Amino acid sequence: MDLNYTAEDLAFRDEVRTYLEANLPQDLQQKVLNHKRLSREDFVRWHKILAKQGWVATGWPAEYGGTGWTATQRHIFEEECARAGTPAILPFGVNMVAPVIMAFGNQTQKDYYLPRILSCEDWWCQGYSEPGSGSDLASLKTRAEREGDHYIVNGQKTWTTLAQHADMIFCLVRTDTGVRKQEGISFLLIDMKTPGITVRPIIMLDEDHEVNEVFFDNVKVPVENLIGEENKGWTYAKYLLGHERTNIAAVGRAKRELQFLKRIAAKHQKNGLPLIDDAVYASKVASLEVELMALEITVLRVISQDSGRPGPEASLLKIKGTEIQQRLTELMVEAVGPYGLPFDPAFLEGETEHSIVGDDDAAPLAPYYFNFRKTSIYGGSNEIQKNIITQMILGL
């Protein structure tokens, strides 16, 4: 196993870096690098820029309009995007439902949905979690009852990210209550404009509208929107979650944020000296950097196998990646101290040029810290991931 980049890989990295320098809008870059909030229009604009280059679906086969890149090329691209400060390509369409459609959808579904995902004509959201069915997802209660050529859907989803912007939602629904809970679930694609769907915002601690509750009241969904076979949705759901957990590791973004952390720790002082020179604080940063280096090597090991689909090792990447992300935000807040206390929504939304704090680096960090408490919960909580590792890797 060789974890070093080849000459071809390095040439590809240079190509990506040159493209990003020439095509990433500066206003988007500054929002990302300075931890400001992104609008729907920001995400769509960057998606369309990459789509024009043919680089929006890095994990897709070329036959479906993807890049056809190797796993190593995808890793390099993601790392360079993080380094440059690009908005994320939202995963719900490109990286989550699209692989399911490719693997289990029929040709009509592939022909219709995949081009619309590539062009960002459809903005997707994920209908998995419910009140009482989070980590125990298979206990979900949203019902879909077959009536002729439609399903009638009733129930509720929660923590639905950016559903207020979505055109489509992919949903796990219960189609059979008389069997083992994992065996009575189906995977439906639902148009968010269908009568009977209500989106209710959940405003988070940082006052951002990122997640929602979604209610279904006698929603009619055409039978042709069923992916694969009825009652086989749990298989498709697990396939999708593997893709979600692999991407959550976000090594490139963590490396960028580590450099930001070092910069602010050099700017803020303790006892008249830069905080980064304080032995106790410096040891915390060094320990975190070692953890991040170990995670990166682990990601490269997984990439070197390039099996084409995520395995249980995705759970390991998810755990370590999210722990590192949270630790970074903790050390950032520790570095800025009281400068992180004032809450300045106008600055976060880009409505004012400078923060009321007087330190534009520090102003977004408390909301950033609070927001990242979610990472060890979404995509299957880290406790659930440890169970998966115990059973599927350790065989216990």
Coordinates of C-alpha atoms in Angstrom, one line a residue:
M1 CA 0.0 0.0 0.0
D2 CA 1.5 3.3 -1.2
L3 CA 0.0 6.4 0.5
N4 CA 2.1 8.9 -1.5
Y5 CA 0.6 10.8 -4.4
T6 CA 1.9 9.9 -7.9
A7 CA 3.2 12.4 -10.4
E8 CA -0.2 12.2 -12.1
D9 CA -2.0 12.9 -8.8
L10 CA 0.2 16.0 -8.2
A11 CA -0.5 17.3 -11.7
F12 CA -4.2 16.8 -11.1
R13 CA -3.9 18.7 -7.8
D14 CA -2.3 21.6 -9.6
E15 CA -5.0 21.6 -12.2
V16 CA -7.7 21.8 -9.5
R17 CA -5.9 24.5 -7.6
T18 CA -5.5 26.7 -10.7
Y19 CA -9.2 26.2 -11.6
L20 CA -10.3 27.2 -8.1
E21 CA -8.1 30.3 -8.0
A22 CA -9.6 31.5 -11.3
N23 CA -13.3 30.6 -10.7
L24 CA -14.2 30.7 -7.0
P25 CA -16.1 34.0 -6.5
Q26 CA -14.3 36.1 -3.8
D27 CA -17.5 36.9 -2.0
L28 CA -18.3 33.2 -1.5
Q29 CA -14.7 32.5 -0.5
Q30 CA -14.8 35.2 2.2
K31 CA -18.1 34.0 3.6
V32 CA -16.7 30.5 4.0
L33 CA -13.3 31.4 5.4
N34 CA -14.8 33.9 7.8
H35 CA -17.5 31.5 9.1
K36 CA -20.4 33.6 7.8
R37 CA -23.8 32.1 6.8
L38 CA -24.5 31.0 3.3
S39 CA -27.8 31.6 1.5
R40 CA -29.6 29.3 -0.9
E41 CA -28.4 31.4 -3.7
D42 CA -24.8 31.0 -2.6
F43 CA -25.0 27.2 -2.6
V44 CA -26.7 27.1 -6.0
R45 CA -24.3 29.6 -7.6
W46 CA -21.2 27.5 -6.7
H47 CA -23.0 24.3 -7.7
K48 CA -23.7 25.7 -11.2
I49 CA -20.1 27.0 -11.6
L50 CA -18.8 23.5 -10.9
A51 CA -21.5 21.9 -13.1
K52 CA -20.4 24.0 -16.0
Q53 CA -16.9 22.6 -15.6
G54 CA -18.3 19.0 -15.2
W55 CA -16.9 18.7 -11.7
V56 CA -20.0 18.8 -9.5
A57 CA -20.5 15.0 -9.2
T58 CA -17.0 13.7 -8.4
G59 CA -18.2 10.3 -7.2
W60 CA -20.5 9.5 -10.2
P61 CA -19.5 7.3 -13.1
A62 CA -19.0 9.2 -16.3
E63 CA -22.0 7.5 -17.9
Y64 CA -24.3 9.4 -15.6
G65 CA -22.5 12.8 -16.1
G66 CA -20.0 12.4 -13.3
T67 CA -16.3 12.9 -13.5
G68 CA -15.3 9.3 -13.4
W69 CA -12.5 10.2 -11.1
T70 CA -10.6 7.8 -8.9
A71 CA -11.0 7.8 -5.2
T72 CA -7.6 9.5 -4.9
Q73 CA -8.7 12.3 -7.3
R74 CA -11.9 12.8 -5.4
H75 CA -9.9 13.1 -2.2
I76 CA -7.6 15.7 -3.7
F77 CA -10.4 17.7 -5.1
E78 CA -12.3 17.8 -1.8
E79 CA -9.1 18.8 0.0
E80 CA -8.3 21.6 -2.5
C81 CA -11.9 22.9 -2.3
A82 CA -11.6 23.0 1.5
R83 CA -8.3 24.7 1.3
A84 CA -9.6 27.4 -1.1
G85 CA -12.8 28.0 1.0
T86 CA -15.5 26.9 -1.4
P87 CA -19.1 26.4 -0.3
A88 CA -19.9 22.7 0.1
I89 CA -21.8 20.9 -2.6
L90 CA -24.9 19.9 -0.6
P91 CA -24.8 16.2 -0.2
F92 CA -28.5 15.3 -0.2
G93 CA -28.9 15.2 -4.0
V94 CA -25.4 14.5 -5.4
N95 CA -23.9 12.3 -2.7
M96 CA -26.9 10.7 -1.1
V97 CA -30.0 10.0 -3.1
A98 CA -28.2 9.9 -6.5
P99 CA -26.1 6.8 -5.6
V100 CA -29.3 5.1 -4.4
I101 CA -31.1 6.0 -7.7
M102 CA -28.1 4.7 -9.7
A103 CA -27.9 1.4 -7.7
F104 CA -31.6 0.6 -7.2
G105 CA -33.7 3.0 -9.4
N106 CA -35.1 2.0 -12.7
Q107 CA -34.0 3.6 -16.0
T108 CA -36.9 6.1 -16.1
Q109 CA -35.9 7.4 -12.7
K110 CA -32.3 7.6 -13.6
D111 CA -33.1 9.5 -16.8
Y112 CA -35.3 12.0 -15.1
Y113 CA -33.7 12.7 -11.7
L114 CA -30.0 12.4 -12.3
P115 CA -29.7 15.3 -14.8
R116 CA -31.8 17.5 -12.6
I117 CA -29.5 16.8 -9.6
L118 CA -26.5 17.7 -11.7
S119 CA -28.0 21.0 -12.9
C120 CA -29.3 21.8 -9.4
E121 CA -32.8 22.1 -10.9
D122 CA -33.9 20.0 -7.9
W123 CA -32.8 20.8 -4.4
W124 CA -33.1 17.7 -2.3
C125 CA -33.6 17.1 1.5
Q126 CA -33.6 13.9 3.6
G127 CA -36.6 12.5 5.3
Y128 CA -35.2 10.0 7.7
S129 CA -35.4 11.0 11.4
E130 CA -38.7 11.3 13.2
P131 CA -39.6 12.2 16.8
G132 CA -38.7 9.0 18.6
S133 CA -36.9 7.5 15.6
G134 CA -33.4 9.0 15.4
S135 CA -30.6 6.5 16.1
D136 CA -33.3 3.8 16.2
L137 CA -34.3 4.8 12.7
A138 CA -36.0 1.4 11.9
S139 CA -38.7 2.3 14.4
L140 CA -40.0 5.1 12.1
K141 CA -43.8 5.5 12.0
T142 CA -44.5 7.6 8.9
R143 CA -47.0 5.5 6.9
A144 CA -47.5 5.0 3.2
E145 CA -50.6 3.1 2.2
R146 CA -51.1 2.0 -1.4
E147 CA -54.3 3.2 -3.0
G148 CA -54.4 2.4 -6.7
D149 CA -51.5 4.1 -8.5
H150 CA -50.5 6.3 -5.5
Y151 CA -49.3 5.9 -2.0
I152 CA -51.0 8.0 0.7
V153 CA -48.4 9.3 3.1
N154 CA -49.1 10.4 6.7
G155 CA -46.6 11.2 9.4
Q156 CA -43.8 13.5 10.5
K157 CA -40.0 13.9 9.8
T158 CA -37.7 16.1 11.9
W159 CA -34.3 17.7 11.8
T160 CA -34.8 17.9 8.1
T161 CA -31.8 20.1 6.9
L162 CA -32.7 23.0 4.6
A163 CA -36.1 21.6 3.8
Q164 CA -37.4 25.2 3.5
H165 CA -35.5 25.4 0.2
A166 CA -36.1 21.9 -1.1
D167 CA -37.9 20.9 -4.2
M168 CA -37.8 17.1 -3.4
I169 CA -37.4 14.9 -0.4
F170 CA -36.4 11.3 -0.2
C171 CA -38.3 9.5 2.5
L172 CA -38.2 6.3 4.4
V173 CA -41.9 5.3 5.0
R174 CA -43.5 2.3 6.6
T175 CA -45.5 0.2 4.0
D176 CA -46.0 -3.0 6.1
T177 CA -46.7 -3.1 9.9
G178 CA -47.0 -6.9 10.1
V179 CA -43.3 -7.8 9.7
R180 CA -40.0 -7.2 11.5
K181 CA -39.6 -3.4 11.6
Q182 CA -36.6 -3.3 9.2
E183 CA -38.5 -5.4 6.7
G184 CA -41.6 -3.1 6.3
I185 CA -39.8 0.1 5.1
S186 CA -39.9 1.6 1.6
F187 CA -37.9 4.4 -0.1
L188 CA -40.0 7.1 -1.7
L189 CA -39.2 10.2 -3.7
I190 CA -41.7 13.0 -2.9
D191 CA -42.2 16.4 -4.5
M192 CA -42.2 19.0 -1.8
K193 CA -44.9 21.0 -3.6
T194 CA -47.4 18.2 -3.2
P195 CA -50.6 19.3 -1.3
G196 CA -50.5 18.1 2.3
I197 CA -46.8 18.8 3.1
T198 CA -46.1 21.4 5.7
V199 CA -42.6 22.6 6.6
R200 CA -42.2 24.1 10.1
P201 CA -38.9 25.7 11.0
I202 CA -36.7 24.7 14.0
I203 CA -34.7 27.7 15.1
M204 CA -31.4 26.6 16.6
L205 CA -29.4 28.0 19.5
D206 CA -27.5 30.2 17.1
E207 CA -30.8 31.5 15.8
D208 CA -30.1 30.0 12.4
H209 CA -32.9 28.4 10.4
E210 CA -31.1 25.2 9.3
V211 CA -33.4 22.4 10.2
N212 CA -37.1 21.8 10.1
E213 CA -40.1 19.5 10.9
V214 CA -41.9 18.2 7.9
F215 CA -45.5 17.0 8.2
F216 CA -47.3 14.8 5.7
D217 CA -51.1 14.9 5.8
N218 CA -52.7 12.5 3.2
V219 CA -49.9 13.3 0.7
K220 CA -50.5 11.5 -2.6
V221 CA -47.2 10.1 -4.1
P222 CA -47.2 8.3 -7.4
V223 CA -46.2 4.6 -7.2
E224 CA -43.5 5.3 -9.9
N225 CA -41.7 7.4 -7.2
L226 CA -40.9 4.2 -5.3
I227 CA -37.2 3.3 -5.5
G228 CA -36.6 -0.4 -6.0
E229 CA -38.9 -2.9 -4.3
E230 CA -41.6 -2.2 -1.8
N231 CA -40.5 -3.1 1.8
K232 CA -36.8 -3.2 0.8
G233 CA -36.1 0.4 1.8
W234 CA -34.0 -0.5 4.8
T235 CA -31.4 -2.0 2.4
Y236 CA -31.3 1.2 0.4
A237 CA -31.2 3.4 3.5
K238 CA -28.1 1.6 4.8
Y239 CA -26.4 2.0 1.5
L240 CA -27.1 5.7 1.5
L241 CA -25.9 6.2 5.1
G242 CA -22.5 4.7 4.2
H243 CA -22.0 7.4 1.7
E244 CA -23.1 10.1 4.2
R245 CA -20.7 8.9 6.9
T246 CA -17.7 8.7 4.7
N247 CA -18.2 12.3 3.6
I248 CA -18.7 13.6 7.2
A249 CA -15.0 13.0 8.0
A250 CA -14.2 16.3 6.2
V251 CA -10.4 16.1 6.6
G252 CA -9.7 19.0 4.2
R253 CA -12.0 21.4 6.1
A254 CA -10.5 20.3 9.4
K255 CA -7.0 21.1 8.1
R256 CA -8.1 24.5 7.0
E257 CA -9.7 25.2 10.3
L258 CA -6.6 24.1 12.1
Q259 CA -4.6 26.8 10.3
F260 CA -7.3 29.3 11.3
L261 CA -7.0 28.1 14.9
K262 CA -3.3 28.6 14.9
R263 CA -3.7 32.1 13.5
I264 CA -6.1 33.3 16.1
A265 CA -4.1 31.7 18.9
A266 CA -1.1 33.7 17.7
K267 CA -3.1 36.9 17.7
H268 CA -4.7 36.5 21.2
Q269 CA -2.5 36.7 24.2
K270 CA -2.0 35.2 27.7
N271 CA 0.2 36.9 30.2
G272 CA 1.5 39.2 27.6
L273 CA 2.6 36.5 25.2
P274 CA 0.8 34.9 22.2
L275 CA -1.5 32.1 23.3
I276 CA 0.0 29.7 20.9
D277 CA 3.3 30.0 22.9
D278 CA 1.5 28.9 26.1
A279 CA 2.7 25.4 26.9
V280 CA -0.6 24.0 28.0
Y281 CA -2.6 25.5 25.1
A282 CA 0.1 24.6 22.5
S283 CA 0.0 20.9 23.8
K284 CA -3.8 20.9 23.1
V285 CA -3.3 22.1 19.6
A286 CA -0.4 19.7 18.9
S287 CA -2.5 16.7 20.2
L288 CA -5.4 17.7 18.0
E289 CA -3.0 18.0 15.0
V290 CA -1.7 14.5 15.6
E291 CA -5.2 13.2 15.7
L292 CA -6.0 14.9 12.4
M293 CA -2.9 13.5 10.8
A294 CA -3.9 10.0 11.9
L295 CA -7.4 10.5 10.5
E296 CA -6.0 11.7 7.2
I297 CA -3.8 8.6 6.9
T298 CA -6.7 6.4 7.7
V299 CA -8.8 8.1 5.0
L300 CA -6.0 7.5 2.5
R301 CA -5.8 3.8 3.6
V302 CA -9.5 3.5 2.9
I303 CA -9.1 5.3 -0.4
S304 CA -6.3 3.0 -1.4
Q305 CA -8.7 0.0 -1.2
D306 CA -11.2 1.8 -3.5
S307 CA -13.8 -0.9 -3.2
G308 CA -16.4 1.4 -4.9
R309 CA -18.8 1.4 -2.0
P310 CA -18.4 2.4 1.7
G311 CA -18.0 -0.4 4.3
P312 CA -18.1 -0.4 8.1
E313 CA -14.9 1.7 8.1
A314 CA -17.1 4.7 7.2
S315 CA -18.3 4.5 10.8
L316 CA -14.7 4.9 12.1
L317 CA -14.1 7.9 9.8
K318 CA -17.4 9.5 11.0
I319 CA -16.5 9.1 14.7
K320 CA -13.0 10.5 14.5
G321 CA -13.9 13.2 11.9
T322 CA -16.7 14.6 14.0
E323 CA -14.7 14.5 17.3
I324 CA -11.9 16.5 15.6
Q325 CA -14.3 19.0 14.2
Q326 CA -15.9 19.6 17.6
R327 CA -12.5 19.8 19.3
L328 CA -11.4 22.5 16.8
T329 CA -14.4 24.7 17.6
E330 CA -13.8 24.2 21.4
L331 CA -10.2 25.4 21.1
M332 CA -11.3 28.4 18.9
V333 CA -13.7 29.6 21.6
E334 CA -11.0 29.0 24.2
A335 CA -8.6 31.1 22.2
V336 CA -10.8 34.2 21.8
G337 CA -12.2 34.1 25.3
P338 CA -14.6 37.0 26.1
Y339 CA -14.5 38.2 22.5
G340 CA -16.6 35.2 21.6
L341 CA -19.4 36.1 23.9
P342 CA -21.4 38.8 22.1
F343 CA -24.0 37.5 19.6
D344 CA -24.0 39.5 16.3
P345 CA -26.6 38.0 13.8
A346 CA -26.3 40.9 11.5
F347 CA -22.6 40.3 11.0
L348 CA -23.1 36.5 10.5
E349 CA -25.7 37.3 7.8
G350 CA -23.3 39.7 6.0
E351 CA -25.5 42.7 6.8
T352 CA -22.7 44.7 8.4
E353 CA -19.0 44.9 7.4
H354 CA -17.6 44.5 10.9
S355 CA -18.8 42.9 14.1
I356 CA -19.8 44.7 17.2
V357 CA -17.1 42.7 19.0
G358 CA -14.3 44.6 17.4
D359 CA -12.7 41.2 16.4
D360 CA -14.2 39.9 13.2
D361 CA -12.4 36.5 13.5
A362 CA -13.9 35.9 17.0
A363 CA -17.5 37.1 16.3
P364 CA -18.8 33.9 14.6
L365 CA -17.0 31.4 16.8
A366 CA -19.6 30.8 19.5
P367 CA -22.4 30.1 17.0
Y368 CA -19.9 27.9 15.1
Y369 CA -19.1 26.0 18.3
F370 CA -22.8 25.5 19.2
N371 CA -23.7 24.4 15.6
F372 CA -21.0 21.7 15.6
R373 CA -22.5 20.0 18.6
K374 CA -24.7 18.3 16.0
T375 CA -21.9 16.5 14.2
S376 CA -21.6 13.6 16.6
I377 CA -25.3 13.0 16.4
Y378 CA -26.3 13.3 12.7
G379 CA -25.6 10.6 10.2
G380 CA -26.2 8.1 13.0
S381 CA -24.9 9.0 16.5
N382 CA -21.3 8.2 17.4
E383 CA -22.6 5.7 19.9
I384 CA -24.4 3.8 17.2
Q385 CA -21.2 3.9 15.0
K386 CA -19.3 2.3 17.8
N387 CA -21.8 -0.6 17.9
I388 CA -21.4 -1.0 14.1
I389 CA -17.6 -1.2 14.5
T390 CA -18.0 -3.7 17.3
Q391 CA -20.2 -6.0 15.3
M392 CA -18.9 -5.6 11.7
I393 CA -15.2 -5.0 12.2
L394 CA -14.3 -6.6 15.6
G395 CA -16.9 -9.4 15.2
L396 CA -18.1 -9.1 18.8

